[in-house]
Short mmCIF file of C-alpha atoms and ligand atoms in Angstrom, two decimals:
data_model
loop_
_atom_site.label_atom_id
_atom_site.label_comp_id
_atom_site.label_asym_id
_atom_site.label_seq_id
_atom_site.Cartn_x
_atom_site.Cartn_y
_atom_site.Cartn_z
CA MET U 1 109.34 59.21 73.62
CA LYS U 2 111.21 61.70 75.75
CA PRO U 3 109.58 62.99 79.05
CA LYS U 4 108.28 66.54 78.86
CA PHE U 5 109.84 69.52 80.56
CA ALA U 6 108.26 72.80 81.21
CA MET U 7 109.49 76.24 82.77
CA TYR U 8 107.21 79.10 83.57
CA TRP U 9 107.67 82.64 84.96
CA ALA U 10 105.11 84.34 86.96
CA SER U 11 105.89 87.33 89.02
CA SER U 12 109.65 87.29 88.54
CA CYS U 13 112.63 89.28 86.99
CA GLY U 14 113.65 86.70 84.48
CA GLY U 15 117.02 86.17 86.34
CA CYS U 16 115.95 82.49 87.06
CA GLU U 17 115.58 81.68 83.32
CA ILE U 18 119.15 83.11 82.68
CA ALA U 19 120.42 81.07 85.61
CA VAL U 20 119.02 77.95 83.95
CA LEU U 21 120.66 78.96 80.58
CA ASN U 22 123.77 79.68 82.49
CA THR U 23 124.21 75.94 83.17
CA HIS U 24 126.01 76.03 79.65
CA GLU U 25 126.25 72.64 78.10
CA LYS U 26 123.88 71.20 80.75
CA ILE U 27 121.06 72.75 78.77
CA LEU U 28 122.15 70.38 76.01
CA ASP U 29 121.45 67.53 78.45
CA VAL U 30 117.97 68.97 79.11
CA ASP U 31 117.40 69.01 75.27
CA ALA U 32 118.86 65.49 74.95
CA ASN U 33 116.75 64.00 77.68
CA PHE U 34 113.52 66.05 77.57
CA ASP U 35 111.09 67.24 75.14
CA VAL U 36 110.60 70.94 76.04
CA ALA U 37 106.88 71.27 76.05
CA PHE U 38 106.43 74.72 77.33
CA TRP U 39 108.83 77.54 78.14
CA PRO U 40 107.49 80.89 77.18
CA VAL U 41 110.94 82.64 77.63
CA ALA U 42 112.78 80.28 75.25
CA MET U 43 110.08 79.20 72.77
CA ASP U 44 106.77 80.17 71.39
CA ALA U 45 103.94 78.42 73.11
CA LYS U 46 100.22 79.14 74.01
CA TYR U 47 98.38 78.38 77.15
CA LYS U 48 95.81 76.46 75.12
CA ASP U 49 98.65 74.08 74.08
CA VAL U 50 99.17 73.26 77.81
CA GLU U 51 95.38 73.05 78.35
CA ALA U 52 95.26 70.52 75.50
CA MET U 53 97.92 68.24 77.16
CA GLU U 54 96.90 65.22 79.29
CA ASP U 55 96.96 65.57 83.07
CA LYS U 56 100.36 64.63 84.51
CA SER U 57 101.91 64.47 81.11
CA ILE U 58 104.75 66.87 81.91
CA LEU U 59 107.39 65.14 84.06
CA LEU U 60 109.22 68.17 85.31
CA THR U 61 108.01 71.71 85.65
CA LEU U 62 110.31 74.46 87.07
CA PHE U 63 107.94 77.24 88.20
CA ASN U 64 109.60 80.44 88.98
CA GLY U 65 107.90 83.70 90.13
CA GLY U 66 105.48 84.54 92.79
CA ILE U 67 101.78 84.87 92.49
CA ARG U 68 100.89 88.51 91.89
CA ASN U 69 97.74 88.26 89.81
CA ASP U 70 95.14 86.01 88.71
CA GLU U 71 97.04 84.78 85.49
CA ASN U 72 99.92 83.84 87.67
CA GLU U 73 97.37 81.75 89.69
CA GLU U 74 95.58 80.24 86.82
CA ILE U 75 98.92 79.01 85.18
CA ALA U 76 100.05 77.75 88.52
CA ASN U 77 96.88 75.61 88.76
CA LEU U 78 97.20 74.51 85.03
CA LEU U 79 100.78 73.47 85.50
CA ARG U 80 100.09 71.69 88.75
CA GLN U 81 97.25 69.66 86.87
CA LYS U 82 99.70 68.88 84.01
CA SER U 83 102.88 68.12 85.95
CA GLN U 84 104.18 65.10 87.84
CA ILE U 85 106.84 67.08 89.59
CA LEU U 86 106.29 70.67 90.30
CA VAL U 87 109.35 72.61 91.56
CA ALA U 88 109.04 76.08 93.13
CA PHE U 89 112.07 77.29 91.49
CA GLY U 90 114.01 80.31 92.93
CA SER U 91 113.33 82.73 95.72
CA CYS U 92 110.28 84.43 94.03
CA ALA U 93 108.35 81.09 93.88
CA THR U 94 109.47 79.71 97.22
CA GLU U 95 109.10 83.00 99.33
CA GLY U 96 108.07 85.97 97.21
CA CYS U 97 111.52 87.53 96.96
CA ILE U 98 112.01 91.11 95.81
CA PRO U 99 108.60 91.37 94.10
CA GLY U 100 107.17 90.18 97.44
CA MET U 101 108.42 93.28 99.02
CA ALA U 102 105.48 94.96 97.40
CA ASN U 103 103.59 93.38 100.38
CA PHE U 104 104.97 96.31 102.52
CA SER U 105 102.46 98.55 100.57
CA PRO U 106 98.77 98.51 99.54
CA SER U 107 98.14 97.49 96.04
CA HIS U 108 96.62 100.88 95.03
CA GLU U 109 99.98 102.54 95.97
CA ILE U 110 101.76 100.13 93.81
CA VAL U 111 99.44 101.04 90.89
CA GLU U 112 99.94 104.82 91.62
CA THR U 113 103.75 104.34 91.50
CA ALA U 114 103.62 102.42 88.34
CA PHE U 115 101.33 104.80 86.49
CA HIS U 116 101.51 108.22 88.28
CA THR U 117 104.77 109.22 89.43
CA LEU U 118 107.19 112.00 88.28
CA SER U 119 109.18 109.66 86.10
CA THR U 120 106.13 108.24 84.47
CA GLU U 121 104.88 110.04 81.39
CA ASN U 122 101.08 109.65 81.58
CA PRO U 123 99.62 113.07 80.86
CA ASN U 124 96.05 111.80 80.39
CA SER U 125 96.08 109.64 83.56
CA ILE U 126 95.44 106.48 81.84
CA TYR U 127 95.09 103.54 84.28
CA PRO U 128 94.83 99.90 83.27
CA GLN U 129 91.32 98.57 83.31
CA THR U 130 91.07 94.91 83.77
CA SER U 131 88.53 94.72 80.90
CA TYR U 132 87.88 96.86 77.89
CA LYS U 133 85.21 96.71 75.22
CA MET U 134 86.60 96.65 71.79
CA PRO U 135 84.65 96.43 68.54
CA GLU U 136 85.64 92.80 68.38
CA GLY U 137 84.56 92.06 71.92
CA THR U 138 85.80 92.48 75.33
CA ILE U 139 89.50 92.08 76.14
CA TYR U 140 90.90 91.36 79.53
CA ILE U 141 94.19 91.89 81.39
CA PRO U 142 95.25 90.08 84.63
CA THR U 143 93.89 91.35 87.84
CA ILE U 144 96.29 92.20 90.62
CA ASN U 145 95.95 90.53 94.06
CA SER U 146 96.17 92.48 97.27
CA ARG U 147 99.49 90.80 98.05
CA VAL U 148 101.98 88.54 96.51
CA LYS U 149 101.54 84.93 97.30
CA THR U 150 104.16 82.07 97.09
CA LEU U 151 103.49 79.19 94.86
CA VAL U 152 102.60 76.79 97.74
CA ASP U 153 99.99 79.30 98.87
CA VAL U 154 97.95 78.42 95.83
CA VAL U 155 98.85 74.78 94.73
CA PRO U 156 100.64 71.74 96.29
CA VAL U 157 104.36 71.81 95.53
CA ASP U 158 106.66 68.88 95.30
CA TYR U 159 109.97 70.47 95.70
CA PHE U 160 111.35 73.84 96.77
CA MET U 161 114.54 75.28 95.19
CA PRO U 162 115.59 78.59 96.77
CA GLY U 163 118.12 81.23 95.63
CA CYS U 164 117.88 84.48 93.74
CA PRO U 165 118.64 82.96 91.47
CA PRO U 166 119.62 79.49 92.30
CA GLU U 167 123.28 78.82 91.71
CA SER U 168 124.21 77.26 88.34
CA HIS U 169 126.04 74.32 89.90
CA GLN U 170 122.98 73.61 92.06
CA ILE U 171 120.66 73.74 89.02
CA SER U 172 122.99 71.35 87.11
CA ALA U 173 122.94 68.99 90.09
CA VAL U 174 119.19 68.89 90.21
CA LEU U 175 118.86 68.34 86.48
CA ASP U 176 121.37 65.63 86.65
CA LEU U 177 119.46 63.92 89.51
CA VAL U 178 116.08 64.11 87.56
CA ILE U 179 117.80 62.84 84.48
CA ALA U 180 119.17 59.86 86.54
CA VAL U 181 115.75 59.29 87.96
CA VAL U 182 114.46 59.05 84.41
CA LYS U 183 116.90 56.49 83.47
CA GLY U 184 116.11 54.52 86.68
CA GLU U 185 119.52 55.22 88.15
CA ALA U 186 118.46 57.37 91.21
CA GLU U 187 115.54 58.17 93.30
CA LEU U 188 113.68 61.28 93.93
CA PRO U 189 114.14 62.98 97.39
CA PRO U 190 110.98 62.91 99.64
CA LYS U 191 108.10 65.13 98.62
CA GLY U 192 108.33 68.57 100.10
CA ALA U 193 112.11 68.60 100.31
CA VAL U 194 114.17 71.67 99.71
CA ILE U 195 116.55 70.80 96.92
CA GLY U 196 119.65 72.27 95.42
CA VAL U 197 120.80 73.57 98.72
CA GLY U 198 123.18 72.63 101.76
CA ASN U 199 121.79 71.61 105.06
CA SER U 200 123.03 74.40 107.25
CA THR U 201 123.67 78.04 107.26
CA VAL U 202 125.68 80.42 105.17
CA CYS U 203 127.83 81.08 108.30
CA ASP U 204 128.63 77.39 108.32
CA GLU U 205 130.10 77.69 104.81
CA CYS U 206 131.75 81.08 105.43
CA ASP U 207 135.42 80.95 106.06
CA ARG U 208 135.45 84.19 108.17
CA GLU U 209 136.49 83.76 111.76
CA ARG U 210 134.13 84.34 114.44
CA ASP U 211 135.38 84.89 118.06
CA VAL U 212 132.08 85.72 119.64
CA LYS U 213 132.76 89.50 119.71
CA LYS U 214 129.92 91.84 120.50
CA ILE U 215 129.59 95.11 118.80
CA ARG U 216 128.64 98.54 119.90
CA GLU U 217 127.74 99.90 116.46
CA PHE U 218 126.03 98.71 113.29
CA THR U 219 127.54 100.27 110.15
CA ARG U 220 127.77 99.61 106.43
CA ALA U 221 130.75 98.14 104.50
CA HIS U 222 131.40 101.25 102.46
CA LEU U 223 131.64 103.46 105.61
CA VAL U 224 134.31 101.37 107.05
CA GLY U 225 137.73 102.28 106.10
CA ALA U 226 139.41 98.92 106.00
CA LEU U 227 137.35 95.75 106.71
CA ASP U 228 139.20 92.93 108.28
CA PRO U 229 139.34 90.30 105.41
CA ASN U 230 139.30 87.38 107.75
CA LEU U 231 136.91 88.33 110.57
CA CYS U 232 133.09 87.75 110.56
CA LEU U 233 131.42 90.72 108.99
CA LEU U 234 128.63 90.86 111.62
CA GLU U 235 131.30 91.12 114.38
CA GLN U 236 132.56 94.17 112.48
CA GLY U 237 129.17 95.71 112.59
CA ILE U 238 128.16 94.80 109.10
CA PRO U 239 124.57 93.45 109.22
CA CYS U 240 125.22 90.01 107.62
CA ASN U 241 122.31 87.72 107.41
CA GLY U 242 124.41 84.62 107.07
CA SER U 243 123.21 83.07 110.38
CA ALA U 244 119.53 82.72 109.38
CA THR U 245 120.17 81.86 105.71
CA ARG U 246 120.34 78.44 104.22
CA SER U 247 123.64 77.35 102.81
CA GLY U 248 123.99 76.35 99.17
CA CYS U 249 125.87 79.32 97.53
CA ASP U 250 129.28 78.60 99.15
CA ALA U 251 128.93 81.75 101.05
CA ARG U 252 129.50 83.84 97.86
CA CYS U 253 128.78 87.34 99.38
CA PRO U 254 130.68 87.26 102.66
CA THR U 255 133.66 85.67 100.78
CA ALA U 256 133.69 88.57 98.45
CA GLY U 257 133.51 91.15 101.32
CA ALA U 258 129.72 91.85 101.10
CA GLN U 259 127.13 90.99 103.71
CA CYS U 260 124.77 88.10 103.03
CA ILE U 261 121.40 89.50 102.25
CA GLY U 262 119.62 86.28 102.49
CA CYS U 263 118.66 85.14 99.03
CA TYR U 264 118.75 81.52 99.87
CA GLY U 265 115.95 81.86 102.34
CA PRO U 266 115.41 80.40 105.83
CA ALA U 267 117.87 77.83 107.12
CA PRO U 268 116.62 74.37 108.05
CA GLY U 269 114.39 74.46 111.00
CA VAL U 270 113.76 78.25 110.67
CA ILE U 271 110.11 79.02 110.61
CA ASP U 272 110.27 82.80 110.13
CA TYR U 273 113.46 84.18 108.67
CA GLY U 274 113.16 87.59 110.28
CA ALA U 275 112.60 86.16 113.74
CA ARG U 276 115.70 84.12 113.52
CA LEU U 277 117.68 87.29 112.39
CA ILE U 278 116.15 89.35 115.27
CA SER U 279 117.65 86.73 117.66
CA SER U 280 120.98 86.61 115.99
CA PHE U 281 121.45 90.43 115.74
CA ALA U 282 120.19 90.94 119.31
CA SER U 283 122.80 88.54 120.62
CA VAL U 284 125.73 90.45 119.20
CA VAL U 285 124.61 93.89 120.69
CA ASP U 286 126.94 94.71 123.38
CA SER U 287 124.67 96.41 126.07
CA ASN U 288 122.16 95.69 128.78
CA ASP U 289 120.95 99.27 128.96
CA PRO U 290 117.77 99.98 127.11
CA ASP U 291 118.86 103.46 125.86
CA GLU U 292 122.21 102.23 124.67
CA ILE U 293 120.69 99.27 122.96
CA GLU U 294 118.19 101.52 121.14
CA ARG U 295 121.20 103.68 120.04
CA ILE U 296 122.99 100.64 118.67
CA LEU U 297 119.80 99.48 116.87
CA ASP U 298 119.47 102.81 115.13
CA GLY U 299 122.32 101.48 112.98
CA ILE U 300 119.71 99.25 111.37
CA PRO U 301 117.45 101.99 109.85
CA ASP U 302 115.12 99.59 108.07
CA PRO U 303 114.76 96.40 110.11
CA ALA U 304 111.81 95.07 108.09
CA GLY U 305 113.68 95.39 104.83
CA GLN U 306 116.82 93.90 106.39
CA PHE U 307 115.05 91.02 107.75
CA TYR U 308 112.47 90.38 105.06
CA ARG U 309 114.09 91.49 101.82
CA PHE U 310 113.52 87.93 100.17
CA SER U 311 111.11 86.19 102.55
CA LEU U 312 108.32 88.60 103.22
CA ALA U 313 105.54 86.92 101.22
CA GLY U 314 106.44 83.68 102.86
CA SER U 315 106.82 84.83 106.45
CA LEU U 316 104.48 84.43 109.19
CA LEU U 317 102.96 87.93 108.81
CA LYS U 318 103.15 87.79 104.95
CA GLY U 319 103.41 91.57 104.60
CA ALA U 320 102.78 94.83 106.27
CA ARG U 321 99.30 95.63 107.74
CA GLU U 322 98.53 98.13 105.11
CA ALA U 323 98.86 95.59 102.36
CA VAL U 324 95.11 94.98 101.80
CA MET J 1 81.15 93.38 118.50
CA THR J 2 80.73 96.58 116.52
CA GLU J 3 81.20 98.88 119.39
CA LYS J 4 84.84 99.53 120.27
CA SER J 5 84.13 99.60 124.01
CA ASN J 6 82.76 96.01 123.74
CA PHE J 7 85.85 94.82 122.22
CA GLU J 8 87.70 92.19 124.42
CA PRO J 9 91.34 92.09 123.29
CA THR J 10 93.12 88.75 123.29
CA ILE J 11 96.59 89.05 124.86
CA ILE J 12 99.18 86.30 124.86
CA GLY J 13 101.47 86.48 127.79
CA PHE J 14 104.92 84.75 127.76
CA THR J 15 105.96 84.40 131.34
CA CYS J 16 109.05 83.26 133.03
CA ASN J 17 108.57 80.11 135.29
CA TRP J 18 110.65 81.62 138.12
CA CYS J 19 109.17 84.95 138.44
CA SER J 20 106.15 86.25 136.51
CA TYR J 21 104.36 82.82 136.27
CA ARG J 22 104.58 82.52 139.99
CA ALA J 23 103.57 86.25 140.34
CA ALA J 24 100.49 85.44 138.33
CA ASP J 25 99.78 82.40 140.48
CA LEU J 26 100.33 84.36 143.61
CA ALA J 27 97.79 86.88 142.33
CA GLY J 28 95.39 84.07 141.78
CA ILE J 29 95.83 82.63 145.34
CA ALA J 30 95.60 86.12 146.93
CA ARG J 31 92.49 86.79 144.80
CA ILE J 32 93.87 89.75 143.08
CA GLN J 33 91.88 90.31 140.02
CA TYR J 34 93.44 90.59 136.62
CA PRO J 35 91.62 90.59 133.28
CA ALA J 36 90.77 87.14 131.78
CA ASN J 37 91.98 88.69 128.40
CA ILE J 38 95.50 87.35 129.00
CA ARG J 39 96.43 83.87 128.07
CA LEU J 40 99.69 82.86 129.82
CA VAL J 41 102.26 80.70 128.20
CA ARG J 42 105.01 79.53 130.66
CA LEU J 43 108.58 79.50 129.49
CA MET J 44 111.51 78.51 131.64
CA CYS J 45 113.03 81.89 131.21
CA SER J 46 112.27 85.03 129.22
CA GLY J 47 115.49 84.24 127.33
CA ARG J 48 113.58 81.30 125.79
CA LEU J 49 111.31 83.75 124.10
CA ASP J 50 111.96 83.17 120.35
CA PRO J 51 110.51 86.16 118.27
CA THR J 52 108.76 83.57 116.18
CA PHE J 53 106.34 83.00 119.06
CA VAL J 54 105.33 86.65 119.07
CA LEU J 55 104.95 86.75 115.23
CA LYS J 56 102.90 83.56 115.18
CA ALA J 57 100.63 84.97 118.02
CA PHE J 58 99.92 88.11 116.02
CA ALA J 59 99.51 86.07 112.69
CA GLU J 60 96.99 83.89 114.52
CA GLY J 61 94.80 86.50 115.91
CA ALA J 62 96.42 87.98 119.09
CA ASP J 63 95.60 91.61 119.62
CA GLY J 64 98.69 92.17 121.87
CA VAL J 65 101.62 90.27 123.29
CA MET J 66 103.20 90.68 126.63
CA ILE J 67 106.57 89.29 127.75
CA THR J 68 107.58 89.19 131.29
CA GLY J 69 110.70 87.91 132.99
CA CYS J 70 112.70 88.44 136.24
CA HIS J 71 114.06 91.90 137.12
CA PRO J 72 117.43 92.79 135.66
CA GLY J 73 120.22 91.03 137.51
CA GLU J 74 117.81 88.42 138.88
CA CYS J 75 117.52 85.99 135.94
CA HIS J 76 118.04 82.29 136.95
CA TYR J 77 120.03 81.84 133.96
CA LEU J 78 122.40 84.76 134.39
CA GLU J 79 121.84 87.30 131.74
CA GLN J 80 119.06 85.85 129.68
CA ASN J 81 116.63 88.41 130.52
CA TYR J 82 118.89 91.10 128.90
CA LYS J 83 118.91 88.94 125.88
CA ALA J 84 115.16 89.08 125.99
CA LEU J 85 115.32 92.81 126.31
CA ARG J 86 117.45 93.28 123.25
CA ARG J 87 115.19 90.95 121.20
CA TYR J 88 112.16 92.74 122.29
CA LEU J 89 113.52 96.16 121.34
CA LEU J 90 114.59 94.90 117.87
CA LEU J 91 111.42 93.02 117.38
CA ARG J 92 109.39 96.07 118.38
CA ARG J 93 110.98 98.02 115.78
CA THR J 94 110.32 95.47 113.13
CA LEU J 95 106.73 95.10 114.00
CA VAL J 96 106.15 98.95 113.97
CA ALA J 97 107.70 98.91 110.44
CA MET J 98 105.07 96.31 109.56
CA GLY J 99 102.22 98.60 110.80
CA ILE J 100 101.73 97.04 114.21
CA GLU J 101 101.45 99.74 116.96
CA ALA J 102 104.33 99.50 119.42
CA GLU J 103 101.84 99.33 122.33
CA ARG J 104 100.83 95.91 121.21
CA LEU J 105 104.01 94.47 122.36
CA HIS J 106 105.11 94.92 126.03
CA LEU J 107 107.93 93.78 128.18
CA ALA J 108 107.53 93.94 131.98
CA TRP J 109 109.75 92.73 134.88
CA ALA J 110 108.07 91.05 137.79
CA SER J 111 109.47 89.00 140.58
CA ALA J 112 107.59 85.99 142.11
CA ALA J 113 106.39 88.19 144.90
CA GLU J 114 105.02 90.92 142.78
CA GLY J 115 101.61 89.58 142.06
CA ILE J 116 99.88 92.97 142.50
CA GLN J 117 102.29 94.73 140.21
CA LEU J 118 101.88 92.09 137.69
CA ALA J 119 98.17 92.15 137.80
CA ARG J 120 98.29 95.93 137.33
CA GLU J 121 100.74 95.58 134.27
CA ILE J 122 98.30 93.12 132.75
CA THR J 123 95.28 95.46 133.29
CA GLU J 124 97.08 98.31 131.88
CA MET J 125 98.25 96.36 128.82
CA VAL J 126 94.52 95.17 128.21
CA GLU J 127 93.31 98.77 128.38
CA ARG J 128 95.99 100.16 125.97
CA VAL J 129 95.17 97.41 123.46
CA ARG J 130 91.50 97.90 123.98
CA VAL J 131 91.94 101.59 122.95
CA LEU J 132 93.79 100.55 119.81
CA GLY J 133 91.00 98.13 118.80
CA PRO J 134 91.39 94.74 117.19
CA LEU J 135 94.47 93.74 115.20
CA ASN J 136 92.73 91.08 113.04
CA TRP J 137 95.76 90.13 111.25
CA HIS J 138 94.68 88.75 107.85
CA LEU J 139 96.19 89.51 104.55
CA ASN J 140 93.79 87.66 102.35
CA GLY J 141 95.55 88.12 98.99
CA ASP J 142 92.25 88.27 97.16
CA GLN J 143 92.01 90.11 93.85
CA VAL J 144 91.34 93.78 93.89
CA GLN J 145 89.94 96.08 91.39
CA ILE J 146 91.97 99.19 90.54
CA THR J 147 89.33 101.85 91.46
CA HIS J 148 91.01 104.71 89.62
CA ASP J 149 88.61 106.28 87.09
CA ALA J 150 90.15 106.21 83.72
CA THR J 151 89.49 109.70 82.57
CA ALA J 152 90.67 109.25 78.96
CA GLU J 153 89.58 106.91 76.35
CA LEU J 154 92.24 104.29 75.37
CA GLU J 155 93.38 104.89 71.77
CA VAL J 156 92.78 101.78 69.83
CA VAL J 157 95.61 101.23 67.55
CA ALA J 158 94.14 99.59 64.36
S1 SF4 E 1 114.39 84.50 92.35
FE1 SF4 E 1 115.63 86.30 91.95
S2 SF4 E 1 116.59 85.89 89.97
FE2 SF4 E 1 114.77 84.46 90.08
S3 SF4 E 1 113.16 85.53 89.19
FE3 SF4 E 1 113.12 86.03 91.41
S4 SF4 E 1 114.15 87.96 91.50
FE4 SF4 E 1 114.70 87.06 89.54
S1 SF4 E 2 127.65 86.43 109.81
FE1 SF4 E 2 128.23 86.70 107.61
S2 SF4 E 2 130.49 87.05 107.80
FE2 SF4 E 2 129.92 86.26 109.71
S3 SF4 E 2 130.24 84.11 109.59
FE3 SF4 E 2 128.08 84.35 109.05
S4 SF4 E 2 128.10 84.55 106.92
FE4 SF4 E 2 130.27 84.85 107.61
S1 SF4 E 3 125.75 84.90 100.59
FE1 SF4 E 3 123.58 85.20 101.05
S2 SF4 E 3 122.96 86.75 99.67
FE2 SF4 E 3 124.96 85.95 98.90
S3 SF4 E 3 124.27 84.38 97.40
FE3 SF4 E 3 124.58 83.43 99.39
S4 SF4 E 3 122.60 83.27 100.32
FE4 SF4 E 3 122.48 84.68 98.56
S1 FES E 4 114.74 83.12 134.81
FE1 FES E 4 113.29 84.55 134.75
S2 FES E 4 113.78 85.86 133.12
FE2 FES E 4 115.48 84.29 133.12
#
């Protein structure tokens, strides 16, 4: 009998599922080596089918998405119970990612935005109620949490695989490894490891030259007439997050001329992604004068968004103060 | 601790070994009073101040954080206190965007001889934060009920 494979999406965009399918013929290896037991995006399945499985009967579960509501949390617990290897897959599951930026706002504002803005046609002001009495009985929809949590906030996680989404070649390498483990040809990395990544920073993989130049202005790529194709973007005033970001993507964005926005999450040893970037950016600012420093920093109009675009839910503060 | 006036803020103070830590010491020896609200952490230089320390302090219950270092031009490791200044200014902007009042983070310069000045800075910091009240950083992530009253009946589609 083939070992079981599962993939789930909680609070996510679906891009991680696409990324898995983007491994092309590797997906056939998954089918050849695993019995796909549960994968709501790809096949019809019911939660009760998973509930009926024996504990630990799924070998590998790729869990993508953050924990936004009680349904996400319930399925995280269920899949933890049924899985031997639970992988927090993608930035949403590992650190909250774009959906985690909702932690900048209180949940009632999020609901307002979804159901009562100009672009929403809702003439009768109908808001979702979490339970509703029907002739047949009461029905429920999931209840929102006050903030997005990461997977490891709610259940123990075996491995973390960052990226928004993880790069296809990294997914293939991880699937190959698990298949090799199943065949007894390889060993799993130590529990808690970050997998499908490099072990340094995006800067280390970036071919752009750095000459420790300091800057007197932050700007944006489209405002600069001609960017130097060989020089570090940060040294040209473009707020590139590469120095705090974990390697693994082959420095895709700076190679293409766009700043790294940090989708691979904190580099090894970095506790708080934003804190590391604050240090990096502060060190390129070319001034010792408080007023002049403030003027240069005005070039980063949204520092919290710049530093926590992907990592807010997994950061030390986890969100803004209003997010209750 | 319901009354604001009874609130005793907890301030974490990151001090430089060569200047402000000695200034605090001097204040102690000279019996200059400063409030016990501040818990001093000694660093070798203000340049060692990793913004992570500050975020951790706030996340774990500090009501305010004070960073102190040698006066401009007097850092024992050349320009490290300017680096601390730049980090502080960018960190403060970030904290404000996260809903933390700017006054909860403060940078002060104090030489080893300035025990009185440092004691005053600490006292003023404690009073500023006392006025702001507790920070109590804790985003519990619990379920919340959407409180909006549904004014319309849902149409049940048969
Ligand atoms: S990590 Fe990125 S691609 Fe994956 S689900 Fe989240 S937002 Fe989508
Ligand atoms: S800051 Fe950006 S452009 Fe500069 S070396 Fe790092 S990744 Fe490359
Ligand atoms: S360069 Fe940065 S933002 Fe771009 S893919 Fe790599 S980690 Fe993600
Ligand atoms: S030695 Fe005191 S701030 Fe650097």
